[in-house]
mmCIF file of C-alpha atoms and ligand atoms in Angstrom:
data_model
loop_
_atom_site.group_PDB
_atom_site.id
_atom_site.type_symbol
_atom_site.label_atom_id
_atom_site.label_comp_id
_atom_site.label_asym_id
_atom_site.label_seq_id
_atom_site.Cartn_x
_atom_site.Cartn_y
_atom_site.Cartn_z
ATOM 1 C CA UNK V 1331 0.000 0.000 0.000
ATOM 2 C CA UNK V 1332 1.313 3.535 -0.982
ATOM 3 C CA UNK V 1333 0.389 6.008 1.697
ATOM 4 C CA UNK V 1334 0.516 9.638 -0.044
ATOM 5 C CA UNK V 1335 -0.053 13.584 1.821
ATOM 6 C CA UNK V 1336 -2.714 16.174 0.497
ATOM 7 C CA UNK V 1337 -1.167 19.195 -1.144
ATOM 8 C CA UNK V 1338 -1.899 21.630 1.521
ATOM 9 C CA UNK V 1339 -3.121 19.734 4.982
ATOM 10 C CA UNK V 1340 -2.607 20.522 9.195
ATOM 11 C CA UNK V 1341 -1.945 23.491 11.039
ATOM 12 C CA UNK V 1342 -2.614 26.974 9.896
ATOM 13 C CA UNK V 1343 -0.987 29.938 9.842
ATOM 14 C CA UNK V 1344 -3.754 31.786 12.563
ATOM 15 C CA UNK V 1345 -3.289 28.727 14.999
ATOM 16 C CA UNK V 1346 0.517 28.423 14.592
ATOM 17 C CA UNK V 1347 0.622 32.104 16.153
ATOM 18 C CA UNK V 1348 -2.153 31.778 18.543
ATOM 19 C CA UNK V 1349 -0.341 28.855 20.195
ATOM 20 C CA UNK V 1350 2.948 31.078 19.856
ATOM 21 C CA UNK V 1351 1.280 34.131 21.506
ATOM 22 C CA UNK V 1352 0.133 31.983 24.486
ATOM 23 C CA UNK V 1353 3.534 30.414 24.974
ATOM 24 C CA UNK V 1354 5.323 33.826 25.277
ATOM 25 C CA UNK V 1355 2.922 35.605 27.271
ATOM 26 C CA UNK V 1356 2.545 32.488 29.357
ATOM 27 C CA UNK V 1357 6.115 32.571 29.609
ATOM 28 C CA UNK V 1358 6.220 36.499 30.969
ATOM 29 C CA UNK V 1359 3.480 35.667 33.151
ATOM 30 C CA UNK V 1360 0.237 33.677 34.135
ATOM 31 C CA UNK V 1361 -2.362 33.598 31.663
ATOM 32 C CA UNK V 1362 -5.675 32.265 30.688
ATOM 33 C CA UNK V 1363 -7.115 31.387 27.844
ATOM 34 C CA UNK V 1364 -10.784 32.084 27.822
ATOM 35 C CA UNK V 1365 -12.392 29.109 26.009
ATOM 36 C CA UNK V 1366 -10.483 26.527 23.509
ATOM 37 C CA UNK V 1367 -7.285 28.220 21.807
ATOM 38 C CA UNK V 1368 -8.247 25.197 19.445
ATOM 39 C CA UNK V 1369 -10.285 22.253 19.158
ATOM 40 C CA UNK V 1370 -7.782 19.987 19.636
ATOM 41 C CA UNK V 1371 -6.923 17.910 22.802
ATOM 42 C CA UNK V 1372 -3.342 17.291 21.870
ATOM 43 C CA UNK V 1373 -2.705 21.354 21.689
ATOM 44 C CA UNK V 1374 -4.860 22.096 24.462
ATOM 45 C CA UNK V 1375 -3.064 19.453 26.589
ATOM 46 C CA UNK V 1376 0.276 20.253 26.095
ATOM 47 C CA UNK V 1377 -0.381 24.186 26.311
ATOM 48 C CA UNK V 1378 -2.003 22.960 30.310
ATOM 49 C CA UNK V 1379 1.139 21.114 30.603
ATOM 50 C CA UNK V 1380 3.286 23.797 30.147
ATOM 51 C CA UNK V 1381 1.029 25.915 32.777
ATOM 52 C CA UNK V 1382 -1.756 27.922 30.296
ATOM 53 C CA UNK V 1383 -5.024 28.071 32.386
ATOM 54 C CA UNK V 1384 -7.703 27.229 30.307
ATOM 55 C CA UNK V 1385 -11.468 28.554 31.074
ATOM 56 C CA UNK V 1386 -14.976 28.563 29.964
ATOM 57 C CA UNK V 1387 -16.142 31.215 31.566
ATOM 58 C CA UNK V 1388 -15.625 35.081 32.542
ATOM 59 C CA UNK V 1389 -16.129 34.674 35.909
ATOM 60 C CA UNK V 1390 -13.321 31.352 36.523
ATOM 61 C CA UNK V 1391 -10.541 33.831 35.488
ATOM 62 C CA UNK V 1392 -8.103 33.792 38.273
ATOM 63 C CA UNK V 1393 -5.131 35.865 36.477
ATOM 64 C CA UNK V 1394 -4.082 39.365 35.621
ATOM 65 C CA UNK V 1395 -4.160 38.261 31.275
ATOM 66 C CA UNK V 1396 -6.868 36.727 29.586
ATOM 67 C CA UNK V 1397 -5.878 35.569 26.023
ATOM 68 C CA UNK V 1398 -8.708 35.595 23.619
ATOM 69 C CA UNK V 1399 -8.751 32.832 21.113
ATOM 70 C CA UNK V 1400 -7.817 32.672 17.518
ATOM 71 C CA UNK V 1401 -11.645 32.320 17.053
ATOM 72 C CA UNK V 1402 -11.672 35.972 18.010
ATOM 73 C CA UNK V 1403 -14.614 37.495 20.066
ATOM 74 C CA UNK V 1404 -16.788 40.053 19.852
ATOM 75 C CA UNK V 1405 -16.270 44.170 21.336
ATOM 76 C CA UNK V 1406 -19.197 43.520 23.479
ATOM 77 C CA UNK V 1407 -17.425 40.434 24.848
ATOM 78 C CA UNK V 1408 -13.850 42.026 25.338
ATOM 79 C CA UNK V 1409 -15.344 44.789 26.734
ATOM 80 C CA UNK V 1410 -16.931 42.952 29.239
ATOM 81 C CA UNK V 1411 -13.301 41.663 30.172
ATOM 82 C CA UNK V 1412 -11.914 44.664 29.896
ATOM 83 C CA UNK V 1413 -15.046 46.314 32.772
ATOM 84 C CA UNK V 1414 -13.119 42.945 35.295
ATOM 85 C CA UNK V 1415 -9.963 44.700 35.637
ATOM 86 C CA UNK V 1416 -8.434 42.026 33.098
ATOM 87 C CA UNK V 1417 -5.705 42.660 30.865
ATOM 88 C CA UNK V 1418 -6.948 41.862 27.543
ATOM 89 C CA UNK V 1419 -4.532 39.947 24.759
ATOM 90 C CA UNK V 1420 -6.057 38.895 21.630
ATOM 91 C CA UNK V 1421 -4.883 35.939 19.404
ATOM 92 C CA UNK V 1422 -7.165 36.527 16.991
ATOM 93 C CA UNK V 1423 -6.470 35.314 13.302
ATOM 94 C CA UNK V 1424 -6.378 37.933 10.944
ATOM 95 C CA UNK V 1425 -8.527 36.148 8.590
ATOM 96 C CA UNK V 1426 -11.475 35.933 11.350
ATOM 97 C CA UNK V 1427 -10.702 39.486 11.839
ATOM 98 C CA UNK V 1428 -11.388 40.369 8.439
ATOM 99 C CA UNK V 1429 -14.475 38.670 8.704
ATOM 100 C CA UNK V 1430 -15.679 40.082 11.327
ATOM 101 C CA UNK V 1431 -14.956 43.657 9.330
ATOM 102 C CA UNK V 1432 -17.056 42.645 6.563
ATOM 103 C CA UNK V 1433 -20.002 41.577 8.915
ATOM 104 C CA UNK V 1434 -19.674 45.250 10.580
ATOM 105 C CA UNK V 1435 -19.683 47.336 7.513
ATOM 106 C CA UNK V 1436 -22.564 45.066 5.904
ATOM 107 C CA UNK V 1437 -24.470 45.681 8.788
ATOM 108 C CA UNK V 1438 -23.583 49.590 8.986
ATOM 109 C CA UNK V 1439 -24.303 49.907 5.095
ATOM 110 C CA UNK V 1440 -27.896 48.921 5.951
ATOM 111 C CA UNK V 1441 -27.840 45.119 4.660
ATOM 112 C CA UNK V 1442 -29.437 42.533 7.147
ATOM 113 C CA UNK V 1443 -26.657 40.026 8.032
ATOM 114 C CA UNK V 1444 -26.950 36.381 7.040
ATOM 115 C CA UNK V 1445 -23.968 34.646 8.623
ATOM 116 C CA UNK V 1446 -23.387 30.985 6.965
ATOM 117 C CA UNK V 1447 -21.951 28.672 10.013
ATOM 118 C CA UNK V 1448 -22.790 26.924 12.856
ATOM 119 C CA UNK V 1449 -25.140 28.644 15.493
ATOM 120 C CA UNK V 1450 -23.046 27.670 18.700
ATOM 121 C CA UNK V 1451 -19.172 27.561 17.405
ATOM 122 C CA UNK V 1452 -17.184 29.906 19.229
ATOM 123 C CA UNK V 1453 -16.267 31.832 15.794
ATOM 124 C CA UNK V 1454 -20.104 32.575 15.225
ATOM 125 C CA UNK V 1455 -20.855 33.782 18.914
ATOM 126 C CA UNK V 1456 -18.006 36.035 18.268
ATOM 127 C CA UNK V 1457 -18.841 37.546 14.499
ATOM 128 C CA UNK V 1458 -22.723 37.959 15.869
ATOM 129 C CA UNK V 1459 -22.243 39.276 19.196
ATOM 130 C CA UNK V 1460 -21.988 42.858 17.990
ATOM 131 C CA UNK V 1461 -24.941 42.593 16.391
ATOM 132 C CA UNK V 1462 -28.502 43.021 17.563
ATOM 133 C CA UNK V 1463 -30.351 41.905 14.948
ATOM 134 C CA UNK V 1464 -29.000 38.723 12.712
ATOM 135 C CA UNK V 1465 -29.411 35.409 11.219
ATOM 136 C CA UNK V 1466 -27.365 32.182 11.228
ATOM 137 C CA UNK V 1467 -27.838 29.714 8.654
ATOM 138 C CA UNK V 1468 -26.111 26.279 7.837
ATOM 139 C CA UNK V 1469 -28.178 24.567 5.494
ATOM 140 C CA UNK V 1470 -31.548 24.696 3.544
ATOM 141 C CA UNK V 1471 -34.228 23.670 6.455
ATOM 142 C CA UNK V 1472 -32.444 27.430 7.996
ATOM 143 C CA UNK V 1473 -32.972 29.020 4.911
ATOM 144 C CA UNK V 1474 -36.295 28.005 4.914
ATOM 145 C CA UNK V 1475 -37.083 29.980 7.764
ATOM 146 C CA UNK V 1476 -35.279 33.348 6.840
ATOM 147 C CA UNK V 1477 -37.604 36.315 6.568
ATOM 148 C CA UNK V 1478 -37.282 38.661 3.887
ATOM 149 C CA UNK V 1479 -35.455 42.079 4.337
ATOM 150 C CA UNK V 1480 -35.088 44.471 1.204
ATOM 151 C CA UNK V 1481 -31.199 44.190 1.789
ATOM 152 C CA UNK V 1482 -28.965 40.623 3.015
ATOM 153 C CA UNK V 1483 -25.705 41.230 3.808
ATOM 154 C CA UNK V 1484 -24.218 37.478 3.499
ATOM 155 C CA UNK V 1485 -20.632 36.489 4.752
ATOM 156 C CA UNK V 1486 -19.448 32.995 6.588
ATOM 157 C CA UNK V 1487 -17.481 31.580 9.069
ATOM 158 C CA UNK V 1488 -14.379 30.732 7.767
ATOM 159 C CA UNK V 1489 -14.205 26.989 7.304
ATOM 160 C CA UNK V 1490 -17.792 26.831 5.869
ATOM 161 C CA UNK V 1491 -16.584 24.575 2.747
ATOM 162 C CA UNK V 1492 -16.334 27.430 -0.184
ATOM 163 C CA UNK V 1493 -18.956 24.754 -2.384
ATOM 164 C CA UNK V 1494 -21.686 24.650 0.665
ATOM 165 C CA UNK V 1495 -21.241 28.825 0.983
ATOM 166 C CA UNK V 1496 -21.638 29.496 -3.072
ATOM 167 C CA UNK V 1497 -24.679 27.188 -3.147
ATOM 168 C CA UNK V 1498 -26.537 28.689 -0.303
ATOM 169 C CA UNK V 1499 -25.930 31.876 -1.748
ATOM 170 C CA UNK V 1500 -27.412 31.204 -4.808
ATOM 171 C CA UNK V 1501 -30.186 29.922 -2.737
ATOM 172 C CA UNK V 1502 -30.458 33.080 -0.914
ATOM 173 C CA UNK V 1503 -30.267 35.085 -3.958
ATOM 174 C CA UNK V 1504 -33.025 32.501 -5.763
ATOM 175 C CA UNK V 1505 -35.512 32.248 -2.732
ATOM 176 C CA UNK V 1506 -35.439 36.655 -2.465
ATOM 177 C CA UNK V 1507 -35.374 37.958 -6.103
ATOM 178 C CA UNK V 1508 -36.912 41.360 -4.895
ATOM 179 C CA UNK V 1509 -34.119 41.536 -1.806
ATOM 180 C CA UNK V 1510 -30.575 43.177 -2.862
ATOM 181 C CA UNK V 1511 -28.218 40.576 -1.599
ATOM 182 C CA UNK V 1512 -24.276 41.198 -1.149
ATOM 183 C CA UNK V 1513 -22.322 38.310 -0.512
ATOM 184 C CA UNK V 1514 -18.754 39.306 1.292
ATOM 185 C CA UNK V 1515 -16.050 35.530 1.155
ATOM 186 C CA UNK V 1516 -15.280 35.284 4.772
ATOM 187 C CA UNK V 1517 -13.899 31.315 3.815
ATOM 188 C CA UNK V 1518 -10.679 31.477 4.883
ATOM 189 C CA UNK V 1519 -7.579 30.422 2.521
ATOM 190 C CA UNK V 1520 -6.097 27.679 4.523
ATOM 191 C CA UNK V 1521 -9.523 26.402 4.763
ATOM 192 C CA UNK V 1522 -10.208 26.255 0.677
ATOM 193 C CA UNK V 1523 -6.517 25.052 -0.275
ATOM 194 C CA UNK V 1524 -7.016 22.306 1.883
ATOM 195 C CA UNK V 1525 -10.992 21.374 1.210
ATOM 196 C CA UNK V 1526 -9.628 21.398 -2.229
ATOM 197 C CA UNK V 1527 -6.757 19.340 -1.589
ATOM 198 C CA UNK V 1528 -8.845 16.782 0.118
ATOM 199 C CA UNK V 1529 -10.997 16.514 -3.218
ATOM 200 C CA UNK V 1530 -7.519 15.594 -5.294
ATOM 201 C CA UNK V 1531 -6.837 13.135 -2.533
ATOM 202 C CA UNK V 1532 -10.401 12.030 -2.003
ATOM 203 C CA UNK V 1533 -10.500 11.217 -5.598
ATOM 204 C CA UNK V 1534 -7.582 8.995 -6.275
ATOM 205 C CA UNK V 1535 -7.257 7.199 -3.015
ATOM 206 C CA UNK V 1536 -9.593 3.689 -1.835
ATOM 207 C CA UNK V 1537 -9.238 4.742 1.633
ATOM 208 C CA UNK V 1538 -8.361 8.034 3.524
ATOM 209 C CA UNK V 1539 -7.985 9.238 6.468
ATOM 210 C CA UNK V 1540 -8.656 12.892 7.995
ATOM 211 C CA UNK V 1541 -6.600 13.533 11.398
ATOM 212 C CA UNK V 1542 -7.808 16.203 13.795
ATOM 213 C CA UNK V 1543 -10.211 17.248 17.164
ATOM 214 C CA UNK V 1544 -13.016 15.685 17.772
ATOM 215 C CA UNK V 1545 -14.741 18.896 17.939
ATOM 216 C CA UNK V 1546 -12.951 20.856 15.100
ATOM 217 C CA UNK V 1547 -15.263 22.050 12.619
ATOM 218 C CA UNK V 1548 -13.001 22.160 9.855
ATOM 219 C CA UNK V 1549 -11.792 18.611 10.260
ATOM 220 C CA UNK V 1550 -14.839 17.369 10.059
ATOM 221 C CA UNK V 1551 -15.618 19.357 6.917
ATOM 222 C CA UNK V 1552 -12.565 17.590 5.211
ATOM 223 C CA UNK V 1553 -14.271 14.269 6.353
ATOM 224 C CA UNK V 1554 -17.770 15.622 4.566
ATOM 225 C CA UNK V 1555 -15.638 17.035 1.550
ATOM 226 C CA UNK V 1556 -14.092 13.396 1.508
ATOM 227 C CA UNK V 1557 -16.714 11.223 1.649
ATOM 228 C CA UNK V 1558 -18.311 12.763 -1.127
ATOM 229 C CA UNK V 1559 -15.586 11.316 -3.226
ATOM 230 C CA UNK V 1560 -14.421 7.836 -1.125
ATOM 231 C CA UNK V 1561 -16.678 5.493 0.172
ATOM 232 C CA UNK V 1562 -13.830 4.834 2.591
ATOM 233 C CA UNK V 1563 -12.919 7.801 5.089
ATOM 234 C CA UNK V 1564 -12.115 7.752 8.811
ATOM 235 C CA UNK V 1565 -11.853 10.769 11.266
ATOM 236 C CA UNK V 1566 -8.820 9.992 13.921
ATOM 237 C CA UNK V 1567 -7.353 12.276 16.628
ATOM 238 C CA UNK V 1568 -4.125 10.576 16.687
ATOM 239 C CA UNK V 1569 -2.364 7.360 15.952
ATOM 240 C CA UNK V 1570 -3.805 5.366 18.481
ATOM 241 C CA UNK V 1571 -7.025 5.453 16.626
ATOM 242 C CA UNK V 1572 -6.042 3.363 13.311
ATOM 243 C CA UNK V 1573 -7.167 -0.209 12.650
ATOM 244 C CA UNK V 1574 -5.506 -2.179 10.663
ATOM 245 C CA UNK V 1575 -8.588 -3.686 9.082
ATOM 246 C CA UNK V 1576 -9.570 -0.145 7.495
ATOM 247 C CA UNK V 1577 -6.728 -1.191 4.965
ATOM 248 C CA UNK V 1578 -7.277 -4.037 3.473
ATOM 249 C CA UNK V 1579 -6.973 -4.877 -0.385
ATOM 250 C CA UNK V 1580 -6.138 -1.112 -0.414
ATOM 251 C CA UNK V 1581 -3.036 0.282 -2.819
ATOM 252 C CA UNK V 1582 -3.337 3.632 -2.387
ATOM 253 C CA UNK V 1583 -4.195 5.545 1.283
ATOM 254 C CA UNK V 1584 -4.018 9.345 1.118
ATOM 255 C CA UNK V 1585 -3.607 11.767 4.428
ATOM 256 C CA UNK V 1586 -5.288 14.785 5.057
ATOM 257 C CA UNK V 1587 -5.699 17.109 8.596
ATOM 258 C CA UNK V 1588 -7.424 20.240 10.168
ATOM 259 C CA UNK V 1589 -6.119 23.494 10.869
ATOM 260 C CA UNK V 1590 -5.473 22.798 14.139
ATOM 261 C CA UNK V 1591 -3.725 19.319 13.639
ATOM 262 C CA UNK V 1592 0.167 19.544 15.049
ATOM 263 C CA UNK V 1593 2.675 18.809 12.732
ATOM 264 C CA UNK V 1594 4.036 15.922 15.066
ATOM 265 C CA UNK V 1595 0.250 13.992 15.262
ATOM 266 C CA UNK V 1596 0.201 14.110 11.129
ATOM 267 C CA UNK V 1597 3.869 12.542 11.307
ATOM 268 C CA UNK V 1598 2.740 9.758 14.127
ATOM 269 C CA UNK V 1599 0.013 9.115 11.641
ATOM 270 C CA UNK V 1600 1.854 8.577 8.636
ATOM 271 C CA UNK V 1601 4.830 6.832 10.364
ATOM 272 C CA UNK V 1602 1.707 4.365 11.286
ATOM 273 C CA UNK V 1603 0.665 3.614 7.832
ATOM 274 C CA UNK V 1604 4.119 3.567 6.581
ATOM 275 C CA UNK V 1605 5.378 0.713 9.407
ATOM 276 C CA UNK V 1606 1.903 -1.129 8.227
ATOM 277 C CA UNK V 1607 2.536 -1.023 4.995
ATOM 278 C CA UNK V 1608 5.823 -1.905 5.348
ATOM 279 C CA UNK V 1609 4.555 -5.691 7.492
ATOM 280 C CA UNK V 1610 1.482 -6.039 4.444
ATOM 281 C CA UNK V 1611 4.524 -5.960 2.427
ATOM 282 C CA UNK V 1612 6.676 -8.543 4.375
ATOM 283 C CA UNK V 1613 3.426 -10.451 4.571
ATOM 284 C CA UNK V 1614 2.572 -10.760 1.310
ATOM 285 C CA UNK V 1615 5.810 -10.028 -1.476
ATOM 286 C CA UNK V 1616 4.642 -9.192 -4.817
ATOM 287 C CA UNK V 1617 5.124 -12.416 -6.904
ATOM 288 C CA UNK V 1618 7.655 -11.916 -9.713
ATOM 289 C CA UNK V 1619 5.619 -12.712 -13.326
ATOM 290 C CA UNK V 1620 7.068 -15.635 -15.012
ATOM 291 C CA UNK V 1621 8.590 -14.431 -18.013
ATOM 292 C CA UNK V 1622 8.170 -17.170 -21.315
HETATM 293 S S1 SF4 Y 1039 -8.682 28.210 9.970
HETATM 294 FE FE1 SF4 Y 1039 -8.426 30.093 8.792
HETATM 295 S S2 SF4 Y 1039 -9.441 31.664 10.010
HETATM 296 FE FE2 SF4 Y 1039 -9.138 29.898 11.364
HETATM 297 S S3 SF4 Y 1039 -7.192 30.303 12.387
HETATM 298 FE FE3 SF4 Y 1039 -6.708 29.105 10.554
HETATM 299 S S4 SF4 Y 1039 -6.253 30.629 8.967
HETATM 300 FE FE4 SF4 Y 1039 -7.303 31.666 10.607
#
C-alpha cells in the first residue's frame, strides 16, 4: 500500500501564532485562555502542561491576562473583560478578523446580516455578538425559515466549505429575487486550499484518512468534503485510533488534517501507515511474473 499527503493539509498559519502568543505571554506571566485556543486535545493538553489556564467562563478567570482565542470574540465580549480589571490579549487570526470587518460594515451599510456557520461555534458567537439583529444559517431547512429584508448582507465563518457557501448563496439570492443581496467571502484560505486538496486526494485514493479534534469544525468538513468522493474515510485524533482492518486490499491511502492538527500527530500518523505497509509488504511479497 502507498500512503501519499494532500497538497496543503494541518496546522494553519492563525493557529501556529495563537499557540505562539500563548507560549510567550505564558512565559512572561500567568495567563488564561478564555475558552479553547483550538479544538484539539493534543494542543490544548500540552499548552495545560506547560502551565496555560484554560477557562470557559468570565467569571473562573483567576489571572491578571486573559488571552482571547484565535476564534476571536466580539467588542461587546472584550469589553466585558476589559469592565473585570483584566488585561486583555487577543490571538485573533487575521482572517477571522477580516471577517468580522465585513459583517460590521454590511451591517452599517444597511444590509441585514446572514452569517453561513454553525449557530453555537465559538467563531459565530463572536462575528454575531456585535450585532442586535442577525441570522445564522447552515443549510436549507435554515434558509427556509429566513424572513425577507429588502437588503442581506451574506458572509461565513471561515471553514464553511467554499462549495456549501456558493450554493446557499445562490439559494439566498433565488428564494429573495426582490431583496438586494451582497455576498462578502469570509472562507478562509487555509480552509479552501485544503478542502480542495482533500478533493484531489479524495478522488484517487480507496481509503483516507482525515486527522484532527473531535470537535474541530473544519476537520470534520474535510471528512464531509471526503466522503463525497471515497466510500472509505475515517476521522482519527491521533495514531492510536487506526485499525488495521480499514486497509485491506487497499493500494493507495491518502492523508489529510485540520487546521489545528500539530505537525508531530500528522507525522505519528503517517509513520503508522508507513510501518503497516511496510509488514502487508513482508506479509505478502509481490510475486515476480514468469517471463516465457
Ligand atoms: S482556519 Fe483560517 S481563520 Fe481559522 S485560524 Fe486558521 S487561517 Fe485563521
Amino acid at each position: 500500500m502507498r500512503v501519499i499527503k494532500a497538497e496543503h493539509l494541518g496546522m494553519c498559519f492563525g493557529v501556529r501564532d495563537a499557540i505562539a502568543l500563548a507560549l510567550r505571554e505564558n512565559a512572561a506571566a500567568p495567563l488564561t485562555i478564555l475558552g479553547d485556543l483550538v479544538h484539539n486535545e493534543t494542543v490544548l493538553a500540552d499548552l495545560r502542561a506547560q502551565g496555560v489556564r484554560l477557562q470557559s467562563f468570565d467569571e473562573d478567570i483567576a489571572t491578571a491576562n486573559v488571552l482571547i482565542t484565535a476564534h476571536g470574540a466580539s467588542q461587546r465580549a472584550v469589553e466585558r473583560l476589559h469592565r473585570r480589571g483584566l488585561n486583555v490579549l487577543e490571538a485573533t487570526c487575521p482572517l477571522v478578523r477580516f471577517a468580522h470587518d465585513a459583517i460590521l460594515q454590511l451591517a452599517a451599510s444597511g444590509f441585514h446580516p446572514v452569517i453561513i456557520g454553525q449557530r453555537d461555534h465559538v467563531e459565530v458567537r463572536g462575528l454575531t455578538g456585535d450585532l442586535d439583529n442577525f441570522d445564522v444559517i447552515l443549510d436549507e431547512n435554515d434558509l427556509a425559515k429566513l424572513g425577507e429584508h429588502p437588503r442581506l448582507g451574506v458572509a461565513a465563518q471561515t471553514t464553511q466549505p467554499q462549495n456549501k457557501v456558493e450554493k446557499l448563496v445562490a439559494q439566498i439570492r433565488e428564494r429573495f429575487p426582490d431583496s438586494e443581496v451582497r455576498f462578502i467571502d469570509t472562507v478562509c484560505r487555509p480552509t479552501k486550499q485544503r478542502q480542495n486538496a482533500a478533493v484531489e486526494l479524495a478522488r484517487r485514493c480507496e481509503v483516507v484518512i482525515v486527522i484532527g479534534g473531535a470537535q474541530s469544525n473544519n476537520t470534520r468538513e474535510l471528512v464531509a468534503t471526503c466522503r463525497r468522493y471515497c466510500l472509505r474515510v475515517h476521522h482519527v485524533k491521533n495514531a492510536h485510533d487506526l485499525r488495521a482492518e480499514w486497509f485491506t486490499d487497499a493500494q493507495l491511502a491518502g492523508l489529510t488534517a485540520g487546521t489545528s492538527t500539530p505537525d508531530a500527530t500528522v507525522d505519528e500518523v503517517e509513520q503508522w501507515l508507513k510501518n503497516f505497509s511496510a509488514q502487508v509488504l513482508t506479509k505478502n511479497p509481490p510475486q515476480l511474473e514468469t517471463i516465457l
